[in-house]
Short mmCIF file of C-alpha atoms in Angstrom, two decimals:
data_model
loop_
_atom_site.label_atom_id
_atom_site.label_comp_id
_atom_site.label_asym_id
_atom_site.label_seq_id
_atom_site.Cartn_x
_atom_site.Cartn_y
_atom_site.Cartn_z
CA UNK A 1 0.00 0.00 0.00
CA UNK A 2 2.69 2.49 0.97
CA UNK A 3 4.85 1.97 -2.13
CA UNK A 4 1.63 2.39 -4.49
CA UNK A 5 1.17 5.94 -2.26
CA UNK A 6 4.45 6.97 -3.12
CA UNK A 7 4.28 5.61 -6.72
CA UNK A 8 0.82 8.15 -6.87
CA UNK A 9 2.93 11.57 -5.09
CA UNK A 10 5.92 10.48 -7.87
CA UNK A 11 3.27 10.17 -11.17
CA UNK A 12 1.47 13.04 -9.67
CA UNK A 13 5.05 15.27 -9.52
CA UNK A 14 6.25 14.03 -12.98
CA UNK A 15 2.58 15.04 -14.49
CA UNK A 16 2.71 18.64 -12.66
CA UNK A 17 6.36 19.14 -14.63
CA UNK A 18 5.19 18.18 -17.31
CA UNK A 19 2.44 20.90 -17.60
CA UNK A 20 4.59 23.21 -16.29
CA UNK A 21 5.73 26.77 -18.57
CA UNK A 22 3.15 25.18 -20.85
CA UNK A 23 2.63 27.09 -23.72
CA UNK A 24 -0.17 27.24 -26.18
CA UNK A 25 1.24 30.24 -28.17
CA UNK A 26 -0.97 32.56 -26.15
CA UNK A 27 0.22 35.69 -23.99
CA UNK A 28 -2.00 34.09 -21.02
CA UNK A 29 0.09 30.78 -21.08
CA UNK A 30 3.15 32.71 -20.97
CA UNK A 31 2.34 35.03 -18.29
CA UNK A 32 1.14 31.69 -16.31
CA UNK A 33 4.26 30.62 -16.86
CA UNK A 34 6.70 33.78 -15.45
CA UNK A 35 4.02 33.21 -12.02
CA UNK A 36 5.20 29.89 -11.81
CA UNK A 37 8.42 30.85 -12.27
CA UNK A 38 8.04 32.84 -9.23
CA UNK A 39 6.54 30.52 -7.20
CA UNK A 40 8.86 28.02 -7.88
CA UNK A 41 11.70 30.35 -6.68
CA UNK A 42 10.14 31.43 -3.52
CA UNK A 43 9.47 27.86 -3.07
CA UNK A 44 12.86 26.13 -3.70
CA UNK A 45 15.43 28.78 -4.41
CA UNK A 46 16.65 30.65 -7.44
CA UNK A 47 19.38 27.92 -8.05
CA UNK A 48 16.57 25.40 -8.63
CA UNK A 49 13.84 27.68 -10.38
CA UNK A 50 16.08 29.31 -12.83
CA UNK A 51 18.03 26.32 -13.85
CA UNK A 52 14.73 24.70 -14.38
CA UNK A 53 13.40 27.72 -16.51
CA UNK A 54 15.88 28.59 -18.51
CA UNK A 55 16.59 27.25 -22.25
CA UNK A 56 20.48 26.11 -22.53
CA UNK A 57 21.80 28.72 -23.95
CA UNK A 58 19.69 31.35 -21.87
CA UNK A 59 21.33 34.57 -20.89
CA UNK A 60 20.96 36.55 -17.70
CA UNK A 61 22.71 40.09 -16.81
CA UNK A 62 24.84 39.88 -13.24
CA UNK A 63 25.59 42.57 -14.63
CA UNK A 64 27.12 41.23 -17.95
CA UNK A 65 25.47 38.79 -20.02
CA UNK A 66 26.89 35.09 -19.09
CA UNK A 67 25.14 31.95 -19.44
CA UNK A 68 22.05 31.44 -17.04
CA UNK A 69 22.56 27.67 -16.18
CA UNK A 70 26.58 28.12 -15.79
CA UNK A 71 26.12 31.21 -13.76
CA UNK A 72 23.45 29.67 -10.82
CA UNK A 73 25.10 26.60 -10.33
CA UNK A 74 27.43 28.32 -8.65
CA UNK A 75 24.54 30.22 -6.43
CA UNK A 76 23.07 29.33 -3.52
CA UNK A 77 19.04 29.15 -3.16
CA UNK A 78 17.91 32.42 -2.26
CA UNK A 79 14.08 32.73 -1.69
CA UNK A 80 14.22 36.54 -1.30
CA UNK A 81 13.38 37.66 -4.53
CA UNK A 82 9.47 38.38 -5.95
CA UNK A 83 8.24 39.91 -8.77
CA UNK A 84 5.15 39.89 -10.79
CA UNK A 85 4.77 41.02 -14.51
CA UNK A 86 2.30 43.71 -15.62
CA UNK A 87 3.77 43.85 -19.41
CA UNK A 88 3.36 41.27 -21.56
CA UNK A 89 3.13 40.24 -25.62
CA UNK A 90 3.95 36.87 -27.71
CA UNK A 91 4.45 36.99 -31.26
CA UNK A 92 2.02 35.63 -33.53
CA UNK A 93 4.07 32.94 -34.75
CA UNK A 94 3.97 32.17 -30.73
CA UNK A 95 7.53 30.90 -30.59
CA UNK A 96 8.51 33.61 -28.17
CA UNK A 97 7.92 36.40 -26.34
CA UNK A 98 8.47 39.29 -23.47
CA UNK A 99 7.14 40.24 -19.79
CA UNK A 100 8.42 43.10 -17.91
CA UNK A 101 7.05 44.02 -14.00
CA UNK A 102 8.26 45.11 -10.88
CA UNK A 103 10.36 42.76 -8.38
CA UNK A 104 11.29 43.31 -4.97
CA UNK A 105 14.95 41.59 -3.58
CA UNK A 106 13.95 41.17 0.27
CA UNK A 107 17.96 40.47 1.74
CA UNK A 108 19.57 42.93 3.95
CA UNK A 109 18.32 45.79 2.49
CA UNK A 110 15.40 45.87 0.75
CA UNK A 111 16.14 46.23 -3.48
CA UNK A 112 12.93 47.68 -5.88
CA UNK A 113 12.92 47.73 -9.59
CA UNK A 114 12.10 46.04 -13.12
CA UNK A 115 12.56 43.15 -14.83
CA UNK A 116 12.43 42.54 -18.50
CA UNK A 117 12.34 38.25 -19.27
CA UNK A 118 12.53 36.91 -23.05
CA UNK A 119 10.60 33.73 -23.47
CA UNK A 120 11.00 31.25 -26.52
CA UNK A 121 8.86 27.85 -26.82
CA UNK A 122 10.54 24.95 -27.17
CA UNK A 123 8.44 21.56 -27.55
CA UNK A 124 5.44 23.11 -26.08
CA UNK A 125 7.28 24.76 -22.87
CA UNK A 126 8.33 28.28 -22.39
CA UNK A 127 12.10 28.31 -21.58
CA UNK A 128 13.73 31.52 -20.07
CA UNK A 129 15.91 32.90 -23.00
CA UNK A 130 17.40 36.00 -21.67
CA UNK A 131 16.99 38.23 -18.50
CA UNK A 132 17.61 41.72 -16.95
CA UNK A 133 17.38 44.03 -14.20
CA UNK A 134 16.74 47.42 -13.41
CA UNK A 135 16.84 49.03 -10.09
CA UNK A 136 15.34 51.88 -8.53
CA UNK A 137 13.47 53.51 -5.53
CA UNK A 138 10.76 51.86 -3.70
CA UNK A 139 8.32 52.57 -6.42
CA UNK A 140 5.40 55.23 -6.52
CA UNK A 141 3.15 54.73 -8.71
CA UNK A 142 1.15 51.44 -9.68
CA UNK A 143 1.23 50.41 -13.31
CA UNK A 144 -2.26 48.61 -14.67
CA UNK A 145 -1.63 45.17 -15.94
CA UNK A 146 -1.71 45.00 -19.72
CA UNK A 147 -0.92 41.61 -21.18
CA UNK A 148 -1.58 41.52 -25.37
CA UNK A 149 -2.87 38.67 -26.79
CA UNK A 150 -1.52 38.02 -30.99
CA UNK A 151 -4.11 39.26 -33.28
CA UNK A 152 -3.88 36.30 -34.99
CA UNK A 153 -1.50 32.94 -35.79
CA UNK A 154 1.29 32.90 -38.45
CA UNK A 155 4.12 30.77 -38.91
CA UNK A 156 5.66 30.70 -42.84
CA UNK A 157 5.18 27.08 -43.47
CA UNK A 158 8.73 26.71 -45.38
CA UNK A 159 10.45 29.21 -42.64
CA UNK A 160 13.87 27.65 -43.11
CA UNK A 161 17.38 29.16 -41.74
CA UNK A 162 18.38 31.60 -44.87
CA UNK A 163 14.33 32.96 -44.39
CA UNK A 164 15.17 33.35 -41.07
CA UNK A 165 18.85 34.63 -41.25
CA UNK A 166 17.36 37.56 -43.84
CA UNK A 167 14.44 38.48 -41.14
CA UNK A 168 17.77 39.42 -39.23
CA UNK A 169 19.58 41.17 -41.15
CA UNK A 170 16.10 43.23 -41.53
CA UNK A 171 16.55 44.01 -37.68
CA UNK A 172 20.33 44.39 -37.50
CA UNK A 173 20.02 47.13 -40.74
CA UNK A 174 16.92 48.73 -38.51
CA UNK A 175 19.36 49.34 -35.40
CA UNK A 176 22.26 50.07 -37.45
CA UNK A 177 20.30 52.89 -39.09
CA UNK A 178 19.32 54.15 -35.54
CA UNK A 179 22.99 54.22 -34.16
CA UNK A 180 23.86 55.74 -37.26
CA UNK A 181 21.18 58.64 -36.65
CA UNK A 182 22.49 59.21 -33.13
CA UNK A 183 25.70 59.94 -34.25
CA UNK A 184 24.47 62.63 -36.81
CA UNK A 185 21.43 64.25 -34.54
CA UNK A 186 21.72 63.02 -31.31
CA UNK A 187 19.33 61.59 -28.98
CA UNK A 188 16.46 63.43 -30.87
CA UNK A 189 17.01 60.50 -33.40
CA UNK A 190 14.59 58.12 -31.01
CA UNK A 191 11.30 60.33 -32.00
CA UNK A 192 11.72 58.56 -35.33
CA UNK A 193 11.95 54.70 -33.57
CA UNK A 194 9.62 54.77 -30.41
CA UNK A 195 6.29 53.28 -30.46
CA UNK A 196 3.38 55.98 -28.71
CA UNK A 197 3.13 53.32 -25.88
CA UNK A 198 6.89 52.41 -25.81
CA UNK A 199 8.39 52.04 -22.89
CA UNK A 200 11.97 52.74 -21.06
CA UNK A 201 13.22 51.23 -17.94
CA UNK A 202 16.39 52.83 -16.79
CA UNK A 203 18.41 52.53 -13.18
CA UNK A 204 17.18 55.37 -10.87
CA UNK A 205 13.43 55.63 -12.81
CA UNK A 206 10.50 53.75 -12.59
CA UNK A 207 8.95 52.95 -15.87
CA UNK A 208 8.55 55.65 -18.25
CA UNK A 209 5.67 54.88 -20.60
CA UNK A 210 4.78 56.38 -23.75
CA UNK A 211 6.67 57.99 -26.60
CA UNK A 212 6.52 61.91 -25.05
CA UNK A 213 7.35 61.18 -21.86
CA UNK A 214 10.58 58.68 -23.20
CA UNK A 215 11.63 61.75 -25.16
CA UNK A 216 11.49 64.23 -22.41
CA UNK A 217 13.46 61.80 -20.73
CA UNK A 218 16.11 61.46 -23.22
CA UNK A 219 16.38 64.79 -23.88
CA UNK A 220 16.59 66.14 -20.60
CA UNK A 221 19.58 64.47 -19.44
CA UNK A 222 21.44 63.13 -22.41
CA UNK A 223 23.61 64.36 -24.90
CA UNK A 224 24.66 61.51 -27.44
CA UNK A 225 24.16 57.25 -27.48
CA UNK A 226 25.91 54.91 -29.43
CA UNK A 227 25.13 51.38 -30.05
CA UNK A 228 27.33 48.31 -30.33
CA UNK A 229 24.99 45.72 -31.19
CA UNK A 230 25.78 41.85 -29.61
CA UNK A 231 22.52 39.95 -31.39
CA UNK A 232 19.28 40.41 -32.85
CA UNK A 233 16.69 37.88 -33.43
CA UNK A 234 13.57 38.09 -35.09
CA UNK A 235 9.83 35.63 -34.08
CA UNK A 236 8.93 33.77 -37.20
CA UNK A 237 5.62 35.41 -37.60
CA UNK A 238 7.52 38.74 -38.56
CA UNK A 239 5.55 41.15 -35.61
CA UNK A 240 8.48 40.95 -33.03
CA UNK A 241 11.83 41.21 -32.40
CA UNK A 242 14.24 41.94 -30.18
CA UNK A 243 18.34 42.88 -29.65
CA UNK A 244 20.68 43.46 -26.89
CA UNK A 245 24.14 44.94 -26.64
CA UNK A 246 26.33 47.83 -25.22
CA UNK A 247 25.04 51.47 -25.17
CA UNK A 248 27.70 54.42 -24.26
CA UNK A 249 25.78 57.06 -23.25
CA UNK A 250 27.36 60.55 -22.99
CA UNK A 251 25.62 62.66 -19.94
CA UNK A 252 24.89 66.49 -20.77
CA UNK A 253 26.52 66.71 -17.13
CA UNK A 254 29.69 66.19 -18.80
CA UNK A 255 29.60 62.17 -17.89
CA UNK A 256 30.29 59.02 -19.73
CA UNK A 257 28.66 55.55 -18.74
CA UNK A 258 28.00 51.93 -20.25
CA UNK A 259 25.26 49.70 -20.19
CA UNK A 260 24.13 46.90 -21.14
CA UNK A 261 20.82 47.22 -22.96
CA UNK A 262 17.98 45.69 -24.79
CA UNK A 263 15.21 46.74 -26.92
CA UNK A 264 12.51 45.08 -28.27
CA UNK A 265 11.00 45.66 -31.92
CA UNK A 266 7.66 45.71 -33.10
CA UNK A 267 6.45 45.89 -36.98
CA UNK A 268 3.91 48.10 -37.79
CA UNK A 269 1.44 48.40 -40.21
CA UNK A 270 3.53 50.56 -42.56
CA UNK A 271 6.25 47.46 -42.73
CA UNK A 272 8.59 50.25 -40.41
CA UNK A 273 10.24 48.49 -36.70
CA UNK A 274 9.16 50.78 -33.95
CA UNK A 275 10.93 50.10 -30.03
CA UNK A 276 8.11 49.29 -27.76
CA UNK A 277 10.90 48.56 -24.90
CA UNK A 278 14.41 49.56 -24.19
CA UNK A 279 15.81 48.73 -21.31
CA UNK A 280 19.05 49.47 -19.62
CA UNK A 281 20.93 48.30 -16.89
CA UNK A 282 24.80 49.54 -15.99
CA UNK A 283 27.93 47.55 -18.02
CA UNK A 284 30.93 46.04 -16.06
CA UNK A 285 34.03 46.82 -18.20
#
């Protein structure tokens, strides 16, 4: 009797693994999965929960990117950290996608700010792809969930590598032509990339939101930014992409300072790629 009992709590544990970071292609399955994600952490430890999330070759910023599984097996399992995300969109193809919130880092001294997680399906799971953190002030103001559902499902049915390799180059061209417009009219060059709900996360700021505000932003306290891309990837169904690199930002209080950064891309209806994130979070040279 006893060994069937435990033969029940094992099946019962394999099945609930199973279904876990399901994904259905849907912007609800994902966010389901970043709670579980959570609650797996607070339960068992951010060794455990992130080394069970993550894809492979999943990247995480601490502060530079390194590999996610290489860089918590070294860690212990700290329970201290929460977060919850209020931002959230999957591509129509529904092979990956993005959530962005607050999180709270309960140790010593209590640590407030933003996360922003990329999320790719792999045989019907979400897997953690890449992740990074911003930090600021206990926040003030409360931002109302919004989680986007795709419009619709696309997937090319002969996507192959050289389709996907030219979707790419598509994004790589888009930022190169933004870097390139820094350099010749400084950081007014962003009014002709942002989104009107785009949003910036930056160390010392809660979330700015919207394209006016990110420009008053910008524009109040920064002179010039240059890119040096890393990577760009691009979701099969053409609506989203996303890169990460280096940004040197030059202060107009006479300051230079590196970060690490990453913006995500969205297509719009006139075939342009607008940013509807950008997030930055300070470089370790």
């Amino acid at each position: 009797m006893m060994n069937k009992f435990l033969y029940t709590i094992v099946a019962v544990s394999m099945t609930f693994g199973a279904y876990a970071q399901k994904s259905d292609g849907s912007t609800k399955s994902l966010v389901k999965a970043e709670k579980e994600f959570a609650e797996d952490l607070a339960k068992h430890g951010a060794k455990t929960a992130f080394i069970k999330y993550s894809a492979n070759d999943a990247l995480v910023f601490r502060p530079n990117p390194v590999n996610a599984k290489t860089f918590y097996a070294t860690q212990g399992e700290d329970k201290n950290l929460s977060w919850e995300p209020v931002y959230a969109k999957v591509a129509r193809s529904g092979d990956w996608g993005f959530t962005t919130g607050p999180f709270m880092a309960d140790g010593e001294t209590k640590t407030y700010g933003q996360f922003l997680s990329l999320w790719k399906a792999k045989d019907g799971r979400w897997e953690l792809a890449l992740d990074l953190g911003v930090t600021h002030n206990k926040p003030l103001n409360k931002v109302e969930p919004s989680f986007i559902e795709p419009k619709d499902f696309y997937k090319p049915k002969f996507g192959g590598d050289k389709q996907r390799a030219a979707g790419v180059d598509i994004i790589a061209t888009t930022e190169k032509t933004l870097n390139t417009m820094l350099k010749s009219y400084g950081i007014a060059a962003f009014a002709g990339f942002l989104n009107p709900d785009a949003r910036v996360l930056f160390p010392g700021y809660e979330p700015i939101i919207g394209k006016d505000k990110a420009l008053v932003f910008f524009n109040g306290m920064v002179k010039n930014m240059s890119l040096k891309t890393t990577k760009v990837d691009k979701a099969d169904g053409g609506d989203l992409a996303y890169s990460y690199g280096v940004a040197t930002i030059d202060y107009k209080a006479d300051l230079r300072e590196s970060f690490n950064y990453v913006f995500i891309y969205e297509r719009q209806a006139d075939h342009n790629w607008n940013l509807i994130v950008q997030a930055f979070a300070p470089a370790e040279r």
